[in-house]
Short mmCIF file of C-alpha atoms and ligand atoms in Angstrom, two decimals:
data_model
loop_
_atom_site.label_atom_id
_atom_site.label_comp_id
_atom_site.label_asym_id
_atom_site.label_seq_id
_atom_site.Cartn_x
_atom_site.Cartn_y
_atom_site.Cartn_z
CA MET A 213 135.92 120.44 119.58
CA SER A 214 133.54 117.43 120.05
CA LEU A 215 130.65 116.77 116.90
CA PHE A 216 126.81 118.21 117.81
CA ASN A 217 125.26 114.29 117.47
CA VAL A 218 122.48 114.77 114.92
CA TYR A 219 120.73 111.51 114.27
CA PRO A 220 121.21 108.38 116.41
CA LEU A 221 124.79 106.75 115.42
CA PHE A 222 125.34 103.12 114.56
CA ASP A 223 128.96 102.46 115.59
CA ILE A 224 129.85 101.87 111.64
CA THR A 225 132.47 104.22 109.81
CA PRO A 226 132.09 103.81 106.03
CA LEU A 227 135.39 104.82 104.47
CA LYS A 228 134.07 103.79 100.73
CA ALA A 229 131.34 102.52 98.62
CA LYS A 230 130.51 101.61 95.22
CA ASP A 231 127.14 101.05 93.38
CA VAL A 232 124.72 99.67 96.55
CA TYR A 233 127.44 98.20 98.74
CA VAL A 234 129.06 100.61 101.62
CA PHE A 235 132.74 99.54 103.11
CA ASP A 236 133.91 100.13 106.55
CA GLU A 237 137.49 100.43 107.98
CA ASN A 238 137.89 96.90 108.21
CA ASN A 239 136.08 96.33 104.75
CA THR A 240 133.17 94.68 105.54
CA LYS A 241 131.04 95.24 103.16
CA TYR A 242 127.64 96.66 103.72
CA LEU A 243 124.48 96.32 101.32
CA ASP A 244 122.65 99.33 101.53
CA LEU A 245 119.03 99.76 101.45
CA TYR A 246 118.59 102.84 102.76
CA GLY A 247 120.65 104.98 100.17
CA GLY A 248 121.97 107.95 103.18
CA HIS A 249 117.90 109.51 103.53
CA ALA A 250 117.06 108.56 99.15
CA VAL A 251 120.28 110.40 98.81
CA ILE A 252 121.67 107.62 96.17
CA SER A 253 119.85 107.42 93.28
CA ILE A 254 122.38 106.18 90.42
CA GLY A 255 124.61 104.06 92.70
CA HIS A 256 127.53 105.01 94.98
CA SER A 257 131.12 106.61 92.93
CA HIS A 258 129.11 105.48 89.57
CA PRO A 259 132.08 105.62 87.42
CA LYS A 260 130.11 108.68 84.83
CA TYR A 261 129.47 110.44 87.83
CA VAL A 262 133.30 110.31 89.36
CA PHE A 263 134.67 111.33 85.96
CA THR A 264 132.59 114.28 85.14
CA ILE A 265 132.47 115.96 88.45
CA SER A 266 136.63 115.45 88.70
CA GLU A 267 136.39 117.02 85.01
CA GLN A 268 134.23 119.48 85.86
CA VAL A 269 136.57 120.67 89.05
CA SER A 270 139.45 120.43 86.78
CA LYS A 271 137.30 123.17 84.32
CA LEU A 272 135.36 125.08 86.81
CA GLY A 273 133.89 124.05 89.76
CA PHE A 274 132.26 127.46 90.81
CA TYR A 275 131.22 131.11 90.10
CA SER A 276 128.31 132.56 91.36
CA ASN A 277 125.09 133.51 89.52
CA SER A 278 126.10 136.86 88.80
CA ILE A 279 127.48 135.54 85.26
CA GLN A 280 126.23 132.54 82.43
CA ASN A 281 126.43 129.06 83.45
CA PRO A 282 125.47 127.00 80.31
CA LEU A 283 125.20 123.87 82.56
CA GLN A 284 122.02 125.54 84.08
CA VAL A 285 120.18 125.92 80.68
CA GLU A 286 121.31 121.70 80.06
CA LEU A 287 120.02 120.72 83.11
CA ALA A 288 116.77 122.73 82.54
CA ASN A 289 116.64 121.05 79.38
CA LYS A 290 117.17 117.59 80.58
CA LEU A 291 114.75 118.30 83.55
CA GLU A 292 111.87 119.48 81.31
CA LEU A 293 112.43 116.00 79.19
CA LEU A 294 112.73 113.18 81.54
CA SER A 295 109.71 114.57 83.65
CA GLY A 296 107.47 115.49 80.83
CA CYS A 297 107.02 118.82 83.10
CA LYS A 298 106.80 121.50 80.55
CA ASP A 299 107.59 124.87 80.45
CA TYR A 300 108.17 124.92 83.93
CA GLN A 301 111.17 127.26 85.51
CA LEU A 302 113.65 125.84 86.81
CA PHE A 303 115.28 127.67 89.85
CA LEU A 304 118.51 125.85 91.74
CA CYS A 305 119.16 125.74 95.50
CA ASN A 306 121.29 123.27 97.84
CA SER A 307 119.01 121.07 99.80
CA GLY A 308 114.94 120.13 100.46
CA ALA A 309 114.99 122.64 102.96
CA GLU A 310 115.63 125.50 101.00
CA ALA A 311 113.64 124.16 98.05
CA ASN A 312 110.43 124.08 100.24
CA GLU A 313 111.25 127.10 102.16
CA ASN A 314 111.80 129.16 98.46
CA ALA A 315 108.76 127.21 96.83
CA LEU A 316 106.40 128.54 100.23
CA LYS A 317 108.05 132.20 99.45
CA LEU A 318 107.37 132.39 95.94
CA ALA A 319 103.61 130.85 96.57
CA SER A 320 103.03 133.62 99.16
CA PHE A 321 104.48 136.50 97.00
CA HIS A 322 102.63 135.32 93.97
CA ASN A 323 98.81 135.22 95.57
CA GLY A 324 99.61 137.43 98.50
CA LYS A 325 98.56 135.32 101.49
CA HIS A 326 100.51 134.10 104.18
CA LYS A 327 99.10 130.85 105.63
CA ILE A 328 100.39 127.30 104.86
CA VAL A 329 98.67 124.15 104.70
CA ALA A 330 100.11 120.68 105.52
CA PHE A 331 99.33 117.09 106.65
CA LYS A 332 99.22 115.11 108.97
CA ASN A 333 103.42 113.16 109.79
CA SER A 334 104.65 115.55 107.03
CA PHE A 335 108.31 116.70 106.52
CA HIS A 336 109.53 119.37 104.36
CA GLY A 337 113.09 120.15 106.35
CA ARG A 338 113.87 122.00 109.27
CA THR A 339 114.44 125.45 108.43
CA SER A 340 111.71 128.51 109.32
CA ALA A 341 108.89 127.98 107.50
CA ALA A 342 109.67 124.64 105.91
CA VAL A 343 109.96 123.54 110.04
CA ALA A 344 106.63 125.25 110.58
CA ALA A 345 104.55 123.09 107.59
CA THR A 346 106.23 119.83 109.19
CA ASP A 347 104.09 118.31 111.55
CA ASP A 348 106.73 117.30 114.46
CA LYS A 349 106.28 119.72 117.35
CA LYS A 350 109.41 119.03 118.75
CA ILE A 351 111.54 120.42 115.96
CA ILE A 352 109.61 123.41 116.05
CA ALA A 353 111.25 126.06 117.75
CA PRO A 354 109.34 129.44 119.12
CA ILE A 355 111.26 131.31 116.33
CA ASN A 356 109.18 128.78 113.37
CA ALA A 357 105.76 128.84 115.90
CA GLN A 358 105.32 132.10 114.29
CA GLN A 359 104.08 130.78 110.86
CA ASP A 360 100.26 130.05 110.40
CA VAL A 361 100.14 126.68 109.55
CA GLU A 362 97.16 124.41 109.61
CA ILE A 363 97.75 120.66 110.05
CA LEU A 364 94.71 118.78 108.51
CA GLU A 365 94.47 114.68 107.93
CA LEU A 366 94.87 112.99 104.77
CA GLY A 367 92.08 112.61 102.79
CA ASP A 368 89.99 115.44 103.91
CA LEU A 369 88.67 117.54 101.63
CA VAL A 370 85.90 119.22 103.29
CA SER A 371 88.44 120.74 105.85
CA LEU A 372 90.93 121.74 103.08
CA GLU A 373 87.89 123.65 101.48
CA LYS A 374 86.81 125.34 105.14
CA ALA A 375 90.72 126.48 105.02
CA LEU A 376 91.08 127.74 101.68
CA GLU A 377 87.65 129.47 101.44
CA LYS A 378 88.92 131.78 104.22
CA ASN A 379 91.25 133.18 101.33
CA ASN A 380 94.64 133.89 103.48
CA VAL A 381 95.93 129.94 102.33
CA CYS A 382 99.57 131.21 100.24
CA ALA A 383 100.12 126.85 99.32
CA VAL A 384 98.89 123.51 100.29
CA ILE A 385 102.29 121.46 100.55
CA ILE A 386 102.18 117.88 100.38
CA GLU A 387 104.30 115.15 99.93
CA CYS A 388 102.19 112.67 97.53
CA ILE A 389 103.70 109.65 99.49
CA GLN A 390 105.66 110.85 102.91
CA GLY A 391 108.65 109.74 103.09
CA VAL A 392 109.89 110.20 107.01
CA GLY A 393 106.37 109.77 108.34
CA GLY A 394 105.93 106.30 107.27
CA LEU A 395 105.09 105.99 103.75
CA ASP A 396 101.29 106.86 103.68
CA GLU A 397 99.64 107.62 100.50
CA SER A 398 95.88 108.90 100.45
CA THR A 399 93.81 108.35 97.22
CA SER A 400 93.43 109.93 93.65
CA ALA A 401 90.73 111.91 94.48
CA PHE A 402 92.14 113.69 97.47
CA TYR A 403 95.43 114.79 95.39
CA GLU A 404 93.25 115.64 92.19
CA GLY A 405 90.59 117.28 94.60
CA ILE A 406 93.62 119.19 96.01
CA ASP A 407 94.48 120.45 92.56
CA LYS A 408 90.75 121.56 91.91
CA LEU A 409 90.90 123.38 95.59
CA CYS A 410 93.96 125.12 95.24
CA LYS A 411 92.66 126.69 91.20
CA LYS A 412 89.47 127.15 92.59
CA TYR A 413 90.90 129.83 95.54
CA ASN A 414 94.18 131.02 93.99
CA THR A 415 96.36 128.85 96.40
CA CYS A 416 99.51 127.31 95.49
CA PHE A 417 99.91 123.49 95.24
CA ILE A 418 102.91 122.80 96.11
CA ALA A 419 104.62 118.96 95.11
CA ASP A 420 107.25 118.15 97.84
CA GLU A 421 109.22 115.43 95.95
CA VAL A 422 112.49 116.01 97.80
CA GLN A 423 112.45 112.15 98.75
CA SER A 424 110.42 110.92 96.38
CA GLY A 425 111.20 112.97 92.63
CA PHE A 426 113.59 112.23 90.30
CA GLY A 427 112.65 108.06 89.65
CA ARG A 428 112.33 106.92 92.78
CA THR A 429 108.11 105.88 92.40
CA GLY A 430 109.47 104.03 89.04
CA ASP A 431 107.61 107.45 87.83
CA PHE A 432 109.78 110.62 87.53
CA PHE A 433 107.57 112.27 90.32
CA ALA A 434 104.86 110.43 92.60
CA PHE A 435 102.19 112.82 91.65
CA GLN A 436 102.40 112.06 88.32
CA LYS A 437 100.57 109.14 89.07
CA TYR A 438 96.91 111.17 89.35
CA LYS A 439 95.98 114.32 87.21
CA VAL A 440 97.31 117.32 88.46
CA THR A 441 99.50 120.08 88.06
CA PRO A 442 101.51 121.26 90.90
CA ASP A 443 101.93 125.27 90.74
CA ILE A 444 105.33 124.44 92.27
CA ILE A 445 107.40 121.14 92.54
CA SER A 446 110.10 120.51 95.34
CA ILE A 447 113.04 118.72 94.37
CA ALA A 448 116.87 117.64 96.24
CA LYS A 449 117.90 114.14 97.76
CA GLY A 450 118.27 111.55 94.60
CA MET A 451 118.82 114.86 92.56
CA GLY A 452 122.79 115.19 93.00
CA ASN A 453 123.31 111.26 94.21
CA GLY A 454 125.59 113.07 97.26
CA PHE A 455 126.19 115.85 95.71
CA PRO A 456 124.25 119.08 97.72
CA VAL A 457 121.93 120.16 95.02
CA GLY A 458 117.94 121.19 95.25
CA GLY A 459 115.77 122.95 93.06
CA ILE A 460 112.09 124.47 92.36
CA LEU A 461 109.97 123.91 89.59
CA ILE A 462 107.63 126.52 88.64
CA HIS A 463 104.72 126.55 86.74
CA PRO A 464 104.00 128.89 84.12
CA ASN A 465 101.61 130.52 85.16
CA ILE A 466 103.71 131.92 87.75
CA LYS A 467 105.71 134.49 87.02
CA PRO A 468 108.19 135.43 89.38
CA SER A 469 109.69 138.95 88.84
CA PHE A 470 113.68 139.16 88.50
CA GLY A 471 115.13 139.25 92.20
CA LEU A 472 112.03 137.46 94.28
CA LEU A 473 114.63 134.57 94.73
CA GLY A 474 118.12 134.44 95.01
CA THR A 475 121.17 132.47 96.47
CA THR A 476 125.43 132.46 96.10
CA PHE A 477 126.12 128.24 95.57
CA GLY A 478 122.93 127.44 94.06
CA GLY A 479 123.14 126.10 90.38
CA ASN A 480 127.16 126.21 91.02
CA HIS A 481 129.18 124.31 87.93
CA LEU A 482 129.82 120.90 90.48
CA ALA A 483 126.16 120.14 91.41
CA CYS A 484 124.71 121.02 87.75
CA ALA A 485 127.59 118.44 86.48
CA ALA A 486 126.22 115.86 89.22
CA SER A 487 122.62 116.18 88.66
CA LEU A 488 123.14 115.89 85.11
CA THR A 489 124.81 112.82 84.70
CA VAL A 490 122.04 111.71 87.53
CA LEU A 491 119.47 112.29 84.65
CA GLU A 492 121.85 110.79 82.12
CA VAL A 493 122.40 107.64 84.25
CA ILE A 494 118.86 107.22 84.74
CA GLU A 495 118.20 107.32 81.06
CA ASP A 496 120.42 105.70 79.58
CA GLU A 497 120.32 102.81 82.41
CA ASN A 498 116.65 102.30 82.40
CA LEU A 499 116.65 102.75 85.85
CA MET A 500 112.83 104.40 86.51
CA GLN A 501 112.02 101.20 84.59
CA ASN A 502 114.57 99.26 86.80
CA ALA A 503 112.82 100.87 90.03
CA LYS A 504 109.54 99.34 88.55
CA GLU A 505 110.20 96.01 87.79
CA MET A 506 112.44 95.55 91.29
CA SER A 507 109.88 96.75 93.32
CA ALA A 508 107.12 94.61 91.44
CA TYR A 509 109.85 91.83 92.81
CA PHE A 510 110.30 93.13 96.40
CA MET A 511 106.88 93.08 97.07
CA GLU A 512 105.93 89.30 95.82
CA LYS A 513 108.70 88.43 98.32
CA ALA A 514 107.75 90.31 101.00
CA GLN A 515 104.39 88.82 100.03
CA ASP A 516 105.55 85.47 101.55
CA ILE A 517 106.64 86.48 105.23
CA SER A 518 103.64 86.52 107.23
CA GLU A 519 105.11 89.11 110.03
CA ILE A 520 105.01 91.87 107.16
CA LYS A 521 101.46 93.20 107.53
CA LYS A 522 101.49 95.52 105.40
CA ILE A 523 104.06 97.31 102.36
CA LYS A 524 103.62 100.76 102.11
CA GLY A 525 105.10 102.91 99.34
CA ARG A 526 106.34 102.76 95.43
CA GLY A 527 109.28 101.69 93.27
CA LEU A 528 111.92 101.82 95.55
CA MET A 529 110.07 104.03 98.29
CA LEU A 530 109.23 101.09 100.48
CA GLY A 531 107.89 100.45 103.63
CA LEU A 532 107.55 96.98 105.84
CA GLU A 533 104.92 97.09 108.38
CA PHE A 534 105.37 94.62 111.32
CA ASP A 535 103.10 94.79 114.57
CA PHE A 536 106.05 95.22 116.88
CA PRO A 537 109.08 98.25 116.93
CA ILE A 538 111.58 97.12 114.67
CA SER A 539 114.58 98.84 115.99
CA GLU A 540 115.85 95.36 117.10
CA LEU A 541 115.06 94.08 113.98
CA ARG A 542 117.12 97.01 111.88
CA LYS A 543 120.18 96.98 114.64
CA ASN A 544 120.04 92.75 113.85
CA LEU A 545 119.99 93.44 110.08
CA ILE A 546 123.23 95.62 110.41
CA TYR A 547 125.44 94.37 112.94
CA LYS A 548 124.32 90.92 111.79
CA HIS A 549 123.54 90.69 107.89
CA HIS A 550 125.49 93.76 106.91
CA ILE A 551 122.39 95.55 106.03
CA PHE A 552 121.31 98.99 105.81
CA THR A 553 117.35 99.80 106.45
CA GLY A 554 115.91 103.15 107.20
CA SER A 555 113.58 103.88 110.16
CA ALA A 556 110.40 105.67 110.21
CA LYS A 557 107.82 108.09 112.34
CA ASN A 558 105.85 104.84 112.33
CA PRO A 559 108.24 102.62 114.91
CA ASN A 560 106.88 99.06 113.24
CA LEU A 561 107.92 100.62 110.04
CA ILE A 562 111.30 100.06 107.82
CA ARG A 563 111.52 102.19 105.31
CA ILE A 564 113.82 100.70 102.26
CA LEU A 565 115.14 103.54 99.68
CA PRO A 566 118.06 101.63 97.81
CA PRO A 567 120.15 102.82 94.95
CA LEU A 568 117.72 102.73 91.50
CA THR A 569 120.27 100.39 89.82
CA ILE A 570 119.33 97.48 93.08
CA LYS A 571 118.96 93.75 91.61
CA LYS A 572 117.33 90.81 91.99
CA GLU A 573 120.00 89.17 94.00
CA HIS A 574 120.41 92.25 96.62
CA ILE A 575 116.63 91.89 97.10
CA ASP A 576 117.35 87.90 97.87
CA THR A 577 119.75 88.94 100.40
CA PHE A 578 117.84 91.05 102.28
CA PHE A 579 114.69 88.84 102.62
CA GLU A 580 117.29 85.55 103.37
CA ALA A 581 118.29 87.75 106.40
CA LEU A 582 115.24 88.79 107.52
CA LYS A 583 113.28 85.62 107.07
CA LEU A 584 116.61 84.54 109.61
CA GLU A 585 116.11 87.03 111.81
CA LEU A 586 112.23 86.40 112.18
CA GLU A 587 112.56 82.71 112.55
CA THR A 588 114.93 83.67 116.29
C1 LIG B 180 114.69 115.54 103.42
C2 LIG B 180 113.27 116.10 102.85
C3 LIG B 180 113.14 117.30 103.02
C4 LIG B 180 114.57 118.13 103.26
O1 LIG B 180 115.53 118.31 102.63
P1 LIG B 180 116.83 118.35 103.00
O2 LIG B 180 117.98 118.38 102.32
O3 LIG B 180 117.44 117.61 104.48
O4 LIG B 180 116.98 119.83 103.93
C5 LIG B 180 112.16 117.88 102.02
N1 LIG B 180 111.02 117.00 102.40
C6 LIG B 180 111.23 116.00 101.76
C7 LIG B 180 109.75 115.18 101.51
C8 LIG B 180 112.45 115.03 102.67
O5 LIG B 180 112.10 113.73 102.31
#
């Protein structure tokens, strides 16, 4: 049997990893400034993470949601403490797409409407309603195209109000900092405007924090830079540091009745142990503060490089924009300098999504390599 080719492949086979480094079959060391799509939050194979997961699987790895699972309660409490999102309900699932799928479904159950508003260059996952809300025609199959979706320009509150006035929009879904779209972010007036308009027209405001959440931007959630109260917050990626886990936080104004949402694997014991450890390490090692400090250091260094036309994003969710396509540069960074970086929909943008444990010396290594590449 052959493998379905999911993404363009780099010819590297990592066999182990430690903190910000990945090692291939020849034990060559790569600096990971990509975190496997923003997933590795507390560093690869963090000792506490290895210990907790191993211990949990030796006790009880899985039982279904038909029994009580105290780890879910512990996770919900810790999440409330670190995020500051008071009195939300937590529903656990297994991925970002599934989180958004449940968020959109719940919004529609809540207000009885059916249409989705999303934004240009959005990415919300690859399943039915989530992919329909994604601004990428080539991954939307005819079966997904049945969903009624309107894609608006970032920043356009006038069109948003026009759409909401028709009283058929169940949810406005947005990444407050876009991920794969290219790190675009609008103004506080825009996000606060969405919040107000959603409340005025009884539409749910869904903040997709799948990539930007769990401390990546230096705040626990990217939306927390603004005075907004999302009705539903979707989470995944950094939440499990590689263990597949996702979820939604549901505002107390939404009261889903019993049985509207469900899942077999979601919130299992191992997933909870993984995510709890992520939260504990973020707190113990002060990783949100580190994200802020390393971000400032990164930006300072980036300013010295004239080829970088724009630095986008916040915290350790950054984009470096050049005035030429970066695919050769990215290849050279990997093969010549052994540094992983990410790409985006914007062909001129390098995406930087390192573990939140990154230090100055790693950033120095990156900029030395970048300078060498830009000189040649
Ligand atoms: C990755 C991503 C998703 C989808 O998550 P999966 O776990 O791949 O299903 C959804 N929204 C955003 C913003 C993402 O970055």
